[in-house]
Coordinates of C-alpha atoms in Angstrom, one line a residue:
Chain A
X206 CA -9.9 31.9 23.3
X207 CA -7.5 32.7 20.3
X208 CA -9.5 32.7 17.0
X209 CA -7.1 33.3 14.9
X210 CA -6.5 29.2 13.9
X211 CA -7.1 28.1 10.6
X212 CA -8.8 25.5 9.1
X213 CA -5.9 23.6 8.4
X214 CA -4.8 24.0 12.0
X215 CA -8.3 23.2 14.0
X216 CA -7.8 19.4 11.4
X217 CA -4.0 19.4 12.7
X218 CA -5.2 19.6 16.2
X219 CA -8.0 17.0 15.6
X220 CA -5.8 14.3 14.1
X221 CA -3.6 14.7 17.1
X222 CA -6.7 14.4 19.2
X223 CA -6.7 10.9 18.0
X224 CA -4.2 9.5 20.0
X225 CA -5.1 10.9 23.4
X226 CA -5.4 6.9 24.6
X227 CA -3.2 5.6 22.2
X228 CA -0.6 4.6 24.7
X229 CA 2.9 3.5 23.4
X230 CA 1.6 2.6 19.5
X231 CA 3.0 3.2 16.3
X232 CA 1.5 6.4 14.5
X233 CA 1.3 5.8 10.7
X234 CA 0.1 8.9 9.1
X235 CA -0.9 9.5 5.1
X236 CA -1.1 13.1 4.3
X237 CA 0.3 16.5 5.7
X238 CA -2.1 17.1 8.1
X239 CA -2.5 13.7 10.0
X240 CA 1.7 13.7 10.1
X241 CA 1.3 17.0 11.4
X242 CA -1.4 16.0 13.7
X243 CA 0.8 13.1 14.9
X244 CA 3.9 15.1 15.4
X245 CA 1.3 17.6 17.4
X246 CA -0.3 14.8 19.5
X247 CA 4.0 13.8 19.9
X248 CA 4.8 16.8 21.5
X249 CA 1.5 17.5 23.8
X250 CA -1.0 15.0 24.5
X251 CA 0.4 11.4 23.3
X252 CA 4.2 11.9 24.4
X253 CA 4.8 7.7 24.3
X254 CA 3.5 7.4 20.7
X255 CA 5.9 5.6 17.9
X256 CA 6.9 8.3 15.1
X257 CA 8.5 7.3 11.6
X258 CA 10.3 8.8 9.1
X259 CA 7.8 7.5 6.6
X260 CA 10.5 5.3 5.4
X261 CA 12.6 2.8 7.3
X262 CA 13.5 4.3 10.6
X263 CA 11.4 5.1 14.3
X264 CA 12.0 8.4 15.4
X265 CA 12.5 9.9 18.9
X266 CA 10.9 12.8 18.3
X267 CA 9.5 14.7 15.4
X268 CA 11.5 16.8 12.7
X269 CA 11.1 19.9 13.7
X270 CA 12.9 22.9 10.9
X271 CA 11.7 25.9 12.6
X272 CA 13.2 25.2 16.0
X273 CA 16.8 25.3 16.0
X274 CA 17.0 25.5 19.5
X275 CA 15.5 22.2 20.2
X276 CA 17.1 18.7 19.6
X277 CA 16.9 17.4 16.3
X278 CA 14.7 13.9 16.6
X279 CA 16.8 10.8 16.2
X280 CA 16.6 7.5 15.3
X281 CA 15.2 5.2 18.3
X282 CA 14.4 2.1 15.7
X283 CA 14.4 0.5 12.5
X284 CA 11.3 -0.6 10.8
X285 CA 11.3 -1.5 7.0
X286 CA 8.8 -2.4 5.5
X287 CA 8.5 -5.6 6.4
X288 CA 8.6 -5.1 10.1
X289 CA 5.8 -2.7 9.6
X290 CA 3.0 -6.4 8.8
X291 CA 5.0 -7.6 12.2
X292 CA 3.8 -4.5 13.9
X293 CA 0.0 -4.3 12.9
X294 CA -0.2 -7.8 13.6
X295 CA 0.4 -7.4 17.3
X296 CA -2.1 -4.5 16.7
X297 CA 0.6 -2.0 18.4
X298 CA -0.4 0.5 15.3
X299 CA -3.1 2.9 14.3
X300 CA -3.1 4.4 10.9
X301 CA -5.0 8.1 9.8
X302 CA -5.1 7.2 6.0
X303 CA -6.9 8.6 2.9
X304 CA -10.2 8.0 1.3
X305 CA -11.5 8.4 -2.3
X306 CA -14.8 7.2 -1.6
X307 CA -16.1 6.4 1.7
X308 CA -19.5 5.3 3.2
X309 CA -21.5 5.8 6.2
X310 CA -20.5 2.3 8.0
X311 CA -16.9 3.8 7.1
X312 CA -16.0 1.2 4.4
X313 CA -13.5 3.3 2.3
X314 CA -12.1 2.9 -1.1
X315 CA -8.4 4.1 -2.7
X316 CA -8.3 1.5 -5.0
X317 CA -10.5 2.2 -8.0
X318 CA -13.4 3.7 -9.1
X319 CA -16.0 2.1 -11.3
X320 CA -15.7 -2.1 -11.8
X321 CA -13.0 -3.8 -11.1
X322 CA -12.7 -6.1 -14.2
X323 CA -12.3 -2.5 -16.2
X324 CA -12.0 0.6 -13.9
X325 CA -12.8 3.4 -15.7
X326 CA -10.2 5.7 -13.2
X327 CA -7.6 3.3 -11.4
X328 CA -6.4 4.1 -8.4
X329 CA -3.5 3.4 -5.9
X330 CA -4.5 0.1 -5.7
X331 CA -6.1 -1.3 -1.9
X332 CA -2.6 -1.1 -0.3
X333 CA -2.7 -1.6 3.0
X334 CA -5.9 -0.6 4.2
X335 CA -7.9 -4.5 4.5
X336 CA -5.0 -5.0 6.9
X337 CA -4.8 -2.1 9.2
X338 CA -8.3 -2.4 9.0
X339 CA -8.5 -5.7 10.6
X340 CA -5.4 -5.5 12.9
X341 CA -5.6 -2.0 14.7
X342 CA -7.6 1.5 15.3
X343 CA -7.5 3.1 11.4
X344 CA -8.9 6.7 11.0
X345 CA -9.8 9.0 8.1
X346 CA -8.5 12.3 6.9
X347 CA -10.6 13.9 4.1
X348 CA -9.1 17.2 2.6
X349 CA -11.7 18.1 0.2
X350 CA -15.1 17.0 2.0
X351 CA -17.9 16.3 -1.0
X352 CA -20.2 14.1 -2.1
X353 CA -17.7 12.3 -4.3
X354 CA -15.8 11.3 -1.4
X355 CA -19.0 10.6 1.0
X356 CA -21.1 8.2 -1.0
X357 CA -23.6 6.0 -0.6
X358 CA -21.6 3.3 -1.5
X359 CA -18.1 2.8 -2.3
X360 CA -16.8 1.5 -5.5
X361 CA -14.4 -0.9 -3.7
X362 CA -14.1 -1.8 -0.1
X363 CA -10.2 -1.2 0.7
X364 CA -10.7 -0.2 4.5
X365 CA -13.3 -2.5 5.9
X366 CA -16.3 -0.9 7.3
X367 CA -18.1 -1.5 10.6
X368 CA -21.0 -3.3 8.6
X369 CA -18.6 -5.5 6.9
X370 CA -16.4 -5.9 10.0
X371 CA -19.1 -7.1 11.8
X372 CA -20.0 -9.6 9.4
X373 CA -16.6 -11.2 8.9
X374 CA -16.4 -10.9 12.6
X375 CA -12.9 -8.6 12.9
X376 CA -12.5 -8.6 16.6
X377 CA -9.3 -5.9 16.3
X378 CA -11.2 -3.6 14.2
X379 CA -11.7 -0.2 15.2
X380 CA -12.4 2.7 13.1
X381 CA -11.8 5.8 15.1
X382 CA -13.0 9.1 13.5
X383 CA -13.2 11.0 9.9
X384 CA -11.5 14.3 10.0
X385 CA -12.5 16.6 7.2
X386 CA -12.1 20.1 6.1
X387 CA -15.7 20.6 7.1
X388 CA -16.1 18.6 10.1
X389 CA -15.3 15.5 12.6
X390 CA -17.5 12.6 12.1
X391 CA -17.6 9.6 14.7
X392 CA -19.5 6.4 14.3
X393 CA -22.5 5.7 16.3
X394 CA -23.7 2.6 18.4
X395 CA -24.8 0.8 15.1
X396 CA -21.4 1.5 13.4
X397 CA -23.0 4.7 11.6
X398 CA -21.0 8.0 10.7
X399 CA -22.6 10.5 12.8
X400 CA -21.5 14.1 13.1
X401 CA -19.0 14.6 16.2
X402 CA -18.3 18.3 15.2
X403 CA -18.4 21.4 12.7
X404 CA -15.4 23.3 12.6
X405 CA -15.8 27.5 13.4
X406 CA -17.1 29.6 10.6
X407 CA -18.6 26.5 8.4
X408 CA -22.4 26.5 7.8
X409 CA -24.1 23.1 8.8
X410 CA -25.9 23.1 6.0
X411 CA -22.3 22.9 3.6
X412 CA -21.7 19.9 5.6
X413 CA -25.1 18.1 4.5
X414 CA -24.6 19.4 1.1
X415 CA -21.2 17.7 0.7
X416 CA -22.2 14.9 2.2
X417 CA -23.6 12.0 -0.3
X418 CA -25.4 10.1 2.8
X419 CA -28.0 12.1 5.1
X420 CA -26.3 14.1 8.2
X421 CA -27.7 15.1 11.7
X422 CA -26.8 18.3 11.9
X423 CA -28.8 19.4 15.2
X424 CA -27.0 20.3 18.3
X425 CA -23.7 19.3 16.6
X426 CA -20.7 20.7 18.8
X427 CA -18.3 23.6 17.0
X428 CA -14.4 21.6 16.9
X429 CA -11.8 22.9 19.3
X430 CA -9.6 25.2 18.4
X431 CA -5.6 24.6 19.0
X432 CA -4.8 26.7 22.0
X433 CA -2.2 28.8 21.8
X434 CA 0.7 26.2 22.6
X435 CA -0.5 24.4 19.9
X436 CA -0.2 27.3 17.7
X437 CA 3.0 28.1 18.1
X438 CA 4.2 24.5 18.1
X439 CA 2.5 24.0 14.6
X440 CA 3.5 27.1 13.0
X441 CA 7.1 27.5 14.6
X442 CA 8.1 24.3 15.3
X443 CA 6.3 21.6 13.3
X444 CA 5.0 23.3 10.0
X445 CA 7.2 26.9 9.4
X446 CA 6.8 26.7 5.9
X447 CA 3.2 26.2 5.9
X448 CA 2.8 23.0 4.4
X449 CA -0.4 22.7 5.4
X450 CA -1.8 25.5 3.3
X451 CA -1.0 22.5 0.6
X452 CA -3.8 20.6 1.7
X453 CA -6.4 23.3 3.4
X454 CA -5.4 26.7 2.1
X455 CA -5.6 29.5 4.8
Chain B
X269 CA 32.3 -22.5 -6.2
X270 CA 30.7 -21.9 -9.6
X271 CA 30.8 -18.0 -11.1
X272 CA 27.7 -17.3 -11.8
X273 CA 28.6 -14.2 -13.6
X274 CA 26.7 -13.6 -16.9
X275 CA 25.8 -10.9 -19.0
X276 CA 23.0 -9.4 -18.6
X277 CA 21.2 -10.4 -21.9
X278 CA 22.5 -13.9 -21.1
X279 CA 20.7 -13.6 -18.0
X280 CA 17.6 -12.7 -19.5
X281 CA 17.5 -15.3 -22.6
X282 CA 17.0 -17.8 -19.5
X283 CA 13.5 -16.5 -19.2
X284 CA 10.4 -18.1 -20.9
X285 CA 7.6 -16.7 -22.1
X286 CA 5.0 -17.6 -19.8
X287 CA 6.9 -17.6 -16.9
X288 CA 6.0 -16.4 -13.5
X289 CA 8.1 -14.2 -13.0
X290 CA 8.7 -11.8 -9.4
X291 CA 10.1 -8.6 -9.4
X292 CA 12.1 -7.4 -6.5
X293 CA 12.8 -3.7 -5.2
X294 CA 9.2 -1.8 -3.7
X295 CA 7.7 1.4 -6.2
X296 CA 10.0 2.8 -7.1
X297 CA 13.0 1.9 -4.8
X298 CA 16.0 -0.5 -5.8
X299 CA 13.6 -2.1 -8.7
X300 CA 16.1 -4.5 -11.6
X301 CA 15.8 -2.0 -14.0
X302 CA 18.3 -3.0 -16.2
X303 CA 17.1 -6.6 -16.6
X304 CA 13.3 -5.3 -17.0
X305 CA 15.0 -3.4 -19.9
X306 CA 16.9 -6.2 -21.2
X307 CA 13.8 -8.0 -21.2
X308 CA 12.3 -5.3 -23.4
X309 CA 14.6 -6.1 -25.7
X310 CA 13.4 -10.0 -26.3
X311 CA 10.5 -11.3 -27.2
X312 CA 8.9 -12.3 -23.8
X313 CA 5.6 -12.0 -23.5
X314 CA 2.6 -13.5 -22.0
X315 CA 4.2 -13.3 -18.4
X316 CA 3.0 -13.2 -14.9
X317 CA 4.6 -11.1 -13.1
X318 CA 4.5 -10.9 -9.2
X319 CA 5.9 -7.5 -7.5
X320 CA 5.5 -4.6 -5.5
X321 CA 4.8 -2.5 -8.3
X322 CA 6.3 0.2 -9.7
X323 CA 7.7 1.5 -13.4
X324 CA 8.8 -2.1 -14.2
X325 CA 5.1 -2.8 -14.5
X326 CA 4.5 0.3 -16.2
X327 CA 7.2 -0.1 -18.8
X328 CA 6.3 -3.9 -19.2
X329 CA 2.5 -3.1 -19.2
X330 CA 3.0 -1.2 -21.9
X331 CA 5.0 -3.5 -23.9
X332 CA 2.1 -5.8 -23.9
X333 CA 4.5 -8.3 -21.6
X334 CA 2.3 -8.9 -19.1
X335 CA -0.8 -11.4 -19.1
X336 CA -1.5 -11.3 -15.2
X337 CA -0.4 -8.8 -12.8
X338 CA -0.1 -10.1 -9.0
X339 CA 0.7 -7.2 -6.7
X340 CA -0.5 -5.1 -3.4
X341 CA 0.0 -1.7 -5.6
X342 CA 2.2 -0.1 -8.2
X343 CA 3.2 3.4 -7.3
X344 CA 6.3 6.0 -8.7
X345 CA 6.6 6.8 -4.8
X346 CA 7.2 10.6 -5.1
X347 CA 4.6 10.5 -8.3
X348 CA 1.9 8.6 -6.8
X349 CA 0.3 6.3 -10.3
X350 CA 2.2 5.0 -12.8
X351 CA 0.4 6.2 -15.9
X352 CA 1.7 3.4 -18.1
X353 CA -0.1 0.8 -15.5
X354 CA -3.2 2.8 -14.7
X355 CA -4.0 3.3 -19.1
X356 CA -3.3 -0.6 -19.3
X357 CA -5.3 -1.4 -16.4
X358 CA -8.3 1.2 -17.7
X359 CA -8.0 -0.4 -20.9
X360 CA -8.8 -3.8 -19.4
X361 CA -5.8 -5.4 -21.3
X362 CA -4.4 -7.0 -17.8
X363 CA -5.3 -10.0 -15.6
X364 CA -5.1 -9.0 -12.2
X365 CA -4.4 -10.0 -8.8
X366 CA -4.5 -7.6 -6.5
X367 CA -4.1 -7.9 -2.8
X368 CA -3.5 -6.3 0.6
X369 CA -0.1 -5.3 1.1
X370 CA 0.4 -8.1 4.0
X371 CA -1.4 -10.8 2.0
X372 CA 1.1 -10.6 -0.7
X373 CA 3.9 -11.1 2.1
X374 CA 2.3 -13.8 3.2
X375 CA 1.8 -15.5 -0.1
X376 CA 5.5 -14.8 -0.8
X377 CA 6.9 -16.1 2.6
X378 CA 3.7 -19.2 2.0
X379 CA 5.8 -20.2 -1.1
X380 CA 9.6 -20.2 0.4
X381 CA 7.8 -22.9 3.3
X382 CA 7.0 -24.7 0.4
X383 CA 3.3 -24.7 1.9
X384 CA 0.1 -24.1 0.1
X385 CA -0.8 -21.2 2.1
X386 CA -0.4 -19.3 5.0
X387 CA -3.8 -17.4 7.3
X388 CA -3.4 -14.2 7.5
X389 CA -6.1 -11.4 8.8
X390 CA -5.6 -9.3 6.3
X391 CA -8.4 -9.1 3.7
X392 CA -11.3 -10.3 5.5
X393 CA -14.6 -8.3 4.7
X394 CA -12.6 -6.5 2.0
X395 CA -13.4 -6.6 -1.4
X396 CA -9.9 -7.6 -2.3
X397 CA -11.8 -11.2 -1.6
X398 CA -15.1 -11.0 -4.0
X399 CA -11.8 -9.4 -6.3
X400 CA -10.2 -12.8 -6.2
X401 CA -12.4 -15.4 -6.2
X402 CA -10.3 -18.3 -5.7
X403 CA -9.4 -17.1 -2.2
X404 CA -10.5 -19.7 1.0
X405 CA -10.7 -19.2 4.3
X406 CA -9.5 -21.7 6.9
X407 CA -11.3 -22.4 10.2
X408 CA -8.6 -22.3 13.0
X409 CA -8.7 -25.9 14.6
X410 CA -8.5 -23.9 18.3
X411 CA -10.5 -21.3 18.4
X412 CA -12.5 -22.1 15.5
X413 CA -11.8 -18.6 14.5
X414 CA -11.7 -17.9 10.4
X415 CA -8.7 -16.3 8.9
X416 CA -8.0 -15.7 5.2
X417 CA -6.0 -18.6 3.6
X418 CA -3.1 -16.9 1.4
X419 CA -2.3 -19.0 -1.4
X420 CA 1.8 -19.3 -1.7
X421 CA 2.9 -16.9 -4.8
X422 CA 5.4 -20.1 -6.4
X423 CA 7.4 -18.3 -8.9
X424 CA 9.5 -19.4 -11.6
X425 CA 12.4 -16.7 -11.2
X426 CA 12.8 -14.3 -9.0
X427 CA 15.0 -10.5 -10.4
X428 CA 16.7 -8.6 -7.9
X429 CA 19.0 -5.8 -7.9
X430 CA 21.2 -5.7 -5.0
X431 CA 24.1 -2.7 -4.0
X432 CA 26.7 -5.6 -3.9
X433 CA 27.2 -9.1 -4.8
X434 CA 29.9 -12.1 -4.8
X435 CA 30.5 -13.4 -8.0
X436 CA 28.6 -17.2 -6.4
X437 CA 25.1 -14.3 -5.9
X438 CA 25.9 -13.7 -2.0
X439 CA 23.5 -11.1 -2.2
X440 CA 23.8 -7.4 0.1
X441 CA 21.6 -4.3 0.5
X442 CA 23.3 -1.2 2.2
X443 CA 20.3 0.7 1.7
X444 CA 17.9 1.5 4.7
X445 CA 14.9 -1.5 3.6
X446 CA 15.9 -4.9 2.3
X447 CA 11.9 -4.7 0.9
X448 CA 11.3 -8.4 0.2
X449 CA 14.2 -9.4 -2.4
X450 CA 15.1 -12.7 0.0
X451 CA 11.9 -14.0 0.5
X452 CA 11.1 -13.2 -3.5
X453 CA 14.3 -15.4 -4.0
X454 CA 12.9 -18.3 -1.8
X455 CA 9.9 -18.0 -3.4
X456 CA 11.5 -18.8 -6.9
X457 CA 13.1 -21.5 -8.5
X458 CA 15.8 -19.7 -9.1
X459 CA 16.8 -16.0 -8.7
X460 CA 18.8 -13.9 -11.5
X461 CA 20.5 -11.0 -9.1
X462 CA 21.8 -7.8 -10.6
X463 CA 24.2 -5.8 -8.5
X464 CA 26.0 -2.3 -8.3
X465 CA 29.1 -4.2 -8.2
X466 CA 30.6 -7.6 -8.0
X467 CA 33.1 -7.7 -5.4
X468 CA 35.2 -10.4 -4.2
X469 CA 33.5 -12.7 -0.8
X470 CA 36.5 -11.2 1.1
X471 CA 35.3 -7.7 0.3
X472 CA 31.4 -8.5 1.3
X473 CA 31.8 -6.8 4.8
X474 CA 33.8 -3.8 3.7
X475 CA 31.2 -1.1 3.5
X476 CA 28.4 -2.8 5.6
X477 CA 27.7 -5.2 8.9
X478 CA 27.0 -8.5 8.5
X479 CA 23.4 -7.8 8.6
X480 CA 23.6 -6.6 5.5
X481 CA 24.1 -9.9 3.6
X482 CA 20.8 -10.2 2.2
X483 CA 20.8 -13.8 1.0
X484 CA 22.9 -16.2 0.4
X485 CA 24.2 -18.0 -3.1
X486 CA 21.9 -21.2 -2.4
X487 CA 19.0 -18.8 -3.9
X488 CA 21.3 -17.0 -7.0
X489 CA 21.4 -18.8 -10.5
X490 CA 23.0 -15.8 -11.7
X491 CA 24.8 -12.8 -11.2
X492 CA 24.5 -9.8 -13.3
X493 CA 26.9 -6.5 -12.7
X494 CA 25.1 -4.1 -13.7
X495 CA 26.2 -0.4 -12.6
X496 CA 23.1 2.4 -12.5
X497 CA 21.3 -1.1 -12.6
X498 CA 18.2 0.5 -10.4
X499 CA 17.7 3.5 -12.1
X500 CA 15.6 6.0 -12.7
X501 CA 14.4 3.9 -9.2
X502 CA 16.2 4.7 -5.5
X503 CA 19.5 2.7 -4.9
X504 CA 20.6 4.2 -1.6
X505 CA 23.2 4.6 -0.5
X506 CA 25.2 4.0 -4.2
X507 CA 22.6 6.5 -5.9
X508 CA 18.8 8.0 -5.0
X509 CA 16.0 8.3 -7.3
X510 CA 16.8 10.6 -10.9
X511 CA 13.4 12.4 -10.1
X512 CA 13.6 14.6 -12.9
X513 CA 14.1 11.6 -15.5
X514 CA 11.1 9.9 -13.3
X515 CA 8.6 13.0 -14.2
X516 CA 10.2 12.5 -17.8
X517 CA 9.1 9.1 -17.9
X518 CA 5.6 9.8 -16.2
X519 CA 5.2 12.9 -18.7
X520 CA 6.0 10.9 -21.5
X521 CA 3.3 7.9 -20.6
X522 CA 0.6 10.2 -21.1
X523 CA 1.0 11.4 -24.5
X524 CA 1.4 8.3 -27.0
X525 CA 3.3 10.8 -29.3
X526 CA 6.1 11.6 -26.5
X527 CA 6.3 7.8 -25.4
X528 CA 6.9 6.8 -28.8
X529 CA 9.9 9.5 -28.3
X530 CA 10.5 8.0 -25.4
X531 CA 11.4 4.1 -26.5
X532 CA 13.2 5.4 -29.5
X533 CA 15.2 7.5 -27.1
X534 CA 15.9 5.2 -23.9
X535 CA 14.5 1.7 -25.0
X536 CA 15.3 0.8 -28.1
X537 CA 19.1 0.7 -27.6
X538 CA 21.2 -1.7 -25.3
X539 CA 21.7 -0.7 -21.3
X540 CA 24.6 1.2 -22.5
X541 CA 23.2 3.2 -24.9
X542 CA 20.5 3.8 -22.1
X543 CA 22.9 5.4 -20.0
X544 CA 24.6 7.4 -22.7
X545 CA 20.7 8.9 -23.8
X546 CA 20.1 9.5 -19.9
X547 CA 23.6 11.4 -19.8
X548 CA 22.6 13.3 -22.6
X549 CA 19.0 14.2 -20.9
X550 CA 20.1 15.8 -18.3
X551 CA 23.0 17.3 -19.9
X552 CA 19.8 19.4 -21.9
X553 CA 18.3 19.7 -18.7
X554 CA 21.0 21.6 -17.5
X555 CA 21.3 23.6 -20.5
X556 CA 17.3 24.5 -20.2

């Protein structure tokens, strides 16, 4: 087994590993690594996945600047903004988006932090997230895993939670997983974060330290590593310039 | 057919203070700059203002314009928080709005139906609904299942800056996105559309499809030629985002001493002298 994978590269395969039963869905991505991820999960596991050009346009394949030798992607579609509420509403999405804050039922906030009559930092505002929330599978990507991001309880509920979910009775939510630079969470039976995995070389106990809410750390599974295909594809066709290294450094 | 060509301060001393007011474009894409700035110029104030945000909240947030803010974000795009929003926001000087991204398309397309409200999924167990407490829900009469009841977002006027226009406000985008100018304009009571260029009816088709023609004259009160009319926002394919004025702008919000510099510089002239102090920015940009 190559061992030679970053960080940034074992999160890059992990967000692609998100989509392995996606079927023919759009893939909306926030960050570098879940678009890489995406692009990844494009070229290897999830081949019928939707791609975008994070503006207007669907694309047949992804960009890829390192590999002249292979077909540039194209555009297969056209979906403005506009089209993109069409589109969750039939559910045909899933999103991998941010998180300032989130909690252990997975209610996460990008809106604000403090109240919201008089924040004391404001945010991006909600955005999308109560609607891909309630209309398709939404997971999280987490650069910087601390307790600031995993707290007890969120400042304001953008993405809706499994507890809230429940309660409001969302019968297309789905939160998927919470990809971090530390580890892969999943949700358990009761809608709880729960550890899936520990990526090589990180201490268990950094991941309980970072974590604002209490972590099982017992018999948690190391996260794959890319294999080699997936190496070469993110650093030579996908990612040459080491983007990346913007979001995990080596 | 009546010309509906005025100028663009003419356009603006139609306005009202107190209006409700939406503003077309999305961030920091194809936004009516010019007529935000033109309204700078008057006395407006006390305004509720409906938009996908972007620096035409910022700059009318920090005017003191604004009394309510209904939107679902404000964003510079490639600079993701628009300082002048997020101090007025911090300093609790706005009413606000805020919604999911989908609910505030569904309150706009709500008020072009001319219906009360429209259910939408969006929103349900977030707090975006303890946030606005006047939201209902609606039981469907099928299923019984609930959905959020989006009020309609009625506004007063719409702005919108389009890449081309007829002189009667047949409105066309050539850009990639239309973003939500037509249902803003069936949303309003009337709609005051700025444009790259007026161009004859005959000439409408010339450089796009006809699924380019964005809306149609029945929505326009007034047409507005106003050339560079978007920027420092994107108006592709005429012109892209002046990035480097953008980070002068953000730069500037930060620093009350520099934004002072800033409105003396860029605001407190007319839209031509604007474009004549941006000419002369990046002519010292070069020279830097």
């Amino acid at each position: 087994m190559t061992t030679d994978a970053t960080i940034a590269e074992i999160c890059i395969a992990a967000c692609a590993d998100t989509y392995r039963e996606s079927g023919e869905i759009l893939a909306h991505a926030v960050g570098i690594i879940p678009t890489l991820g995406a692009r990844l999960a494009k070229l290897t596991t999830a081949p019928d996945i939707v791609l975008t050009d994070g503006e207007a346009f669907l694309l047949s394949g992804p960009p890829t600047p390192g590999a002249p030798e292979t077909e540039d992607s194209v555009v297969e579609g056209w979906a403005p903004f506009r089209r993109i509420f069409d589109i969750l509403a039939t559910g045909r999405r899933q999103s991998m988006m941010g998180a300032s804050q989130i909690d252990r039922h997975g209610n996460q906030n990008i809106s604000l932090i403090g109240d919201w009559d008089r924040p004391t930092r404001q945010l991006i505002g909600v955005r999308g997230a109560p609607g891909n929330t309630a209309n398709h599978r939404v997971d999280y990507w987490v650069s910087r895993h601390s307790p600031r991001v995993f707290v007890e309880r969120v400042d304001m509920v953008s993405g809706v939670g499994n507890d809230r979910a429940r309660e409001a009775g969302l019968k297309h939510h789905r939160l998927g997983v919470i990809v971090t630079n530390l580890a892969v969470f999943g949700f358990d039976a009761d809608g709880r974060a729960e550890l899936r995995s520990i990526h090589p070389g990180v201490d268990p106990q950094t991941v309980i330290d970072s974590t604002g809410f209490p972590v099982d750390v017992d018999g948690v599974p190391a996260t794959r590593v890319p294999d080699a295909e997936e190496l070469r594809l993110i650093r030579e066709a996908l990612d040459p310039r080491g983007n990346r290294t913007r979001e995990v450094a080596d | 057919m009546s010309d509906k060509r005025v100028s663009i301060d003419e356009a603006v001393a139609s306005l009202e203070s107190g209006m409700t007011i939406g503003i077309g474009g999305w961030g920091s894409r194809r936004k009516p700059m010019s007529l935000v700035r033109a309204i700078l110029r008057t006395d407006l104030t006390d305004l509720t203002v409906v938009t996908f945000g972007g620096p035409d909240v910022g700059l009318l947030a920090a005017a003191g314009r604004i009394r309510k803010l209904v939107y679902g974000f404000v964003s510079l795009d490639s600079i993701p928080l628009d300082p002048l929003f997020t101090q007025a926001r911090e300093r609790g000087e706005l009413e606000i709005e805020e919604y999911d991204e989908g609910m505030y398309v569904t309150g706009l397309r709500a008020a072009g139906a001319r219906l009360d409200f429209l259910p939408i999924r969006a929103g349900l167990g977030s707090d975006v609904v303890p946030a606005n407490p006047h939201l209902r829900t609606v039981a469907s009469p099928y299923s019984g299942e609930e959905y959020l009841a989006m009020p309609a977002l009625n506004l007063d006027v719409a702005l919108v800056h389009v890449n081309r226009a007829d002189a009667q406000g047949n409105a066309q985008y050539l850009g990639p996105d239309p973003y939500f100018d037509d249902l803003l304009a069936m949303a309003a009571q009337r709609t005051i559309v700025s444009a790259e260029k007026v161009v004859p009816t005959s000439s409408l088709l010339d450089e796009g499809s006809f699924h380019t023609l964005l809306f149609s004259r029945m929505y326009a009160s007034a047409v507005v030629e106003a050339p560079q009319g978007a920027h420092f926002t994107t108006c592709e394919p005429d012109y892209s985002r002046d990035e480097a004025f953008q980070r002068h702008y953000a730069t500037s919000a930060k620093d009350p001493e520099a934004w002072a510099e800033f409105e003396r510089t860029f605001l407190q002239t007319d839209e031509a002298g604007y474009h004549a102090a941006v000419a002369r920015f990046h002519a010292t940009q070069g020279a830097a």
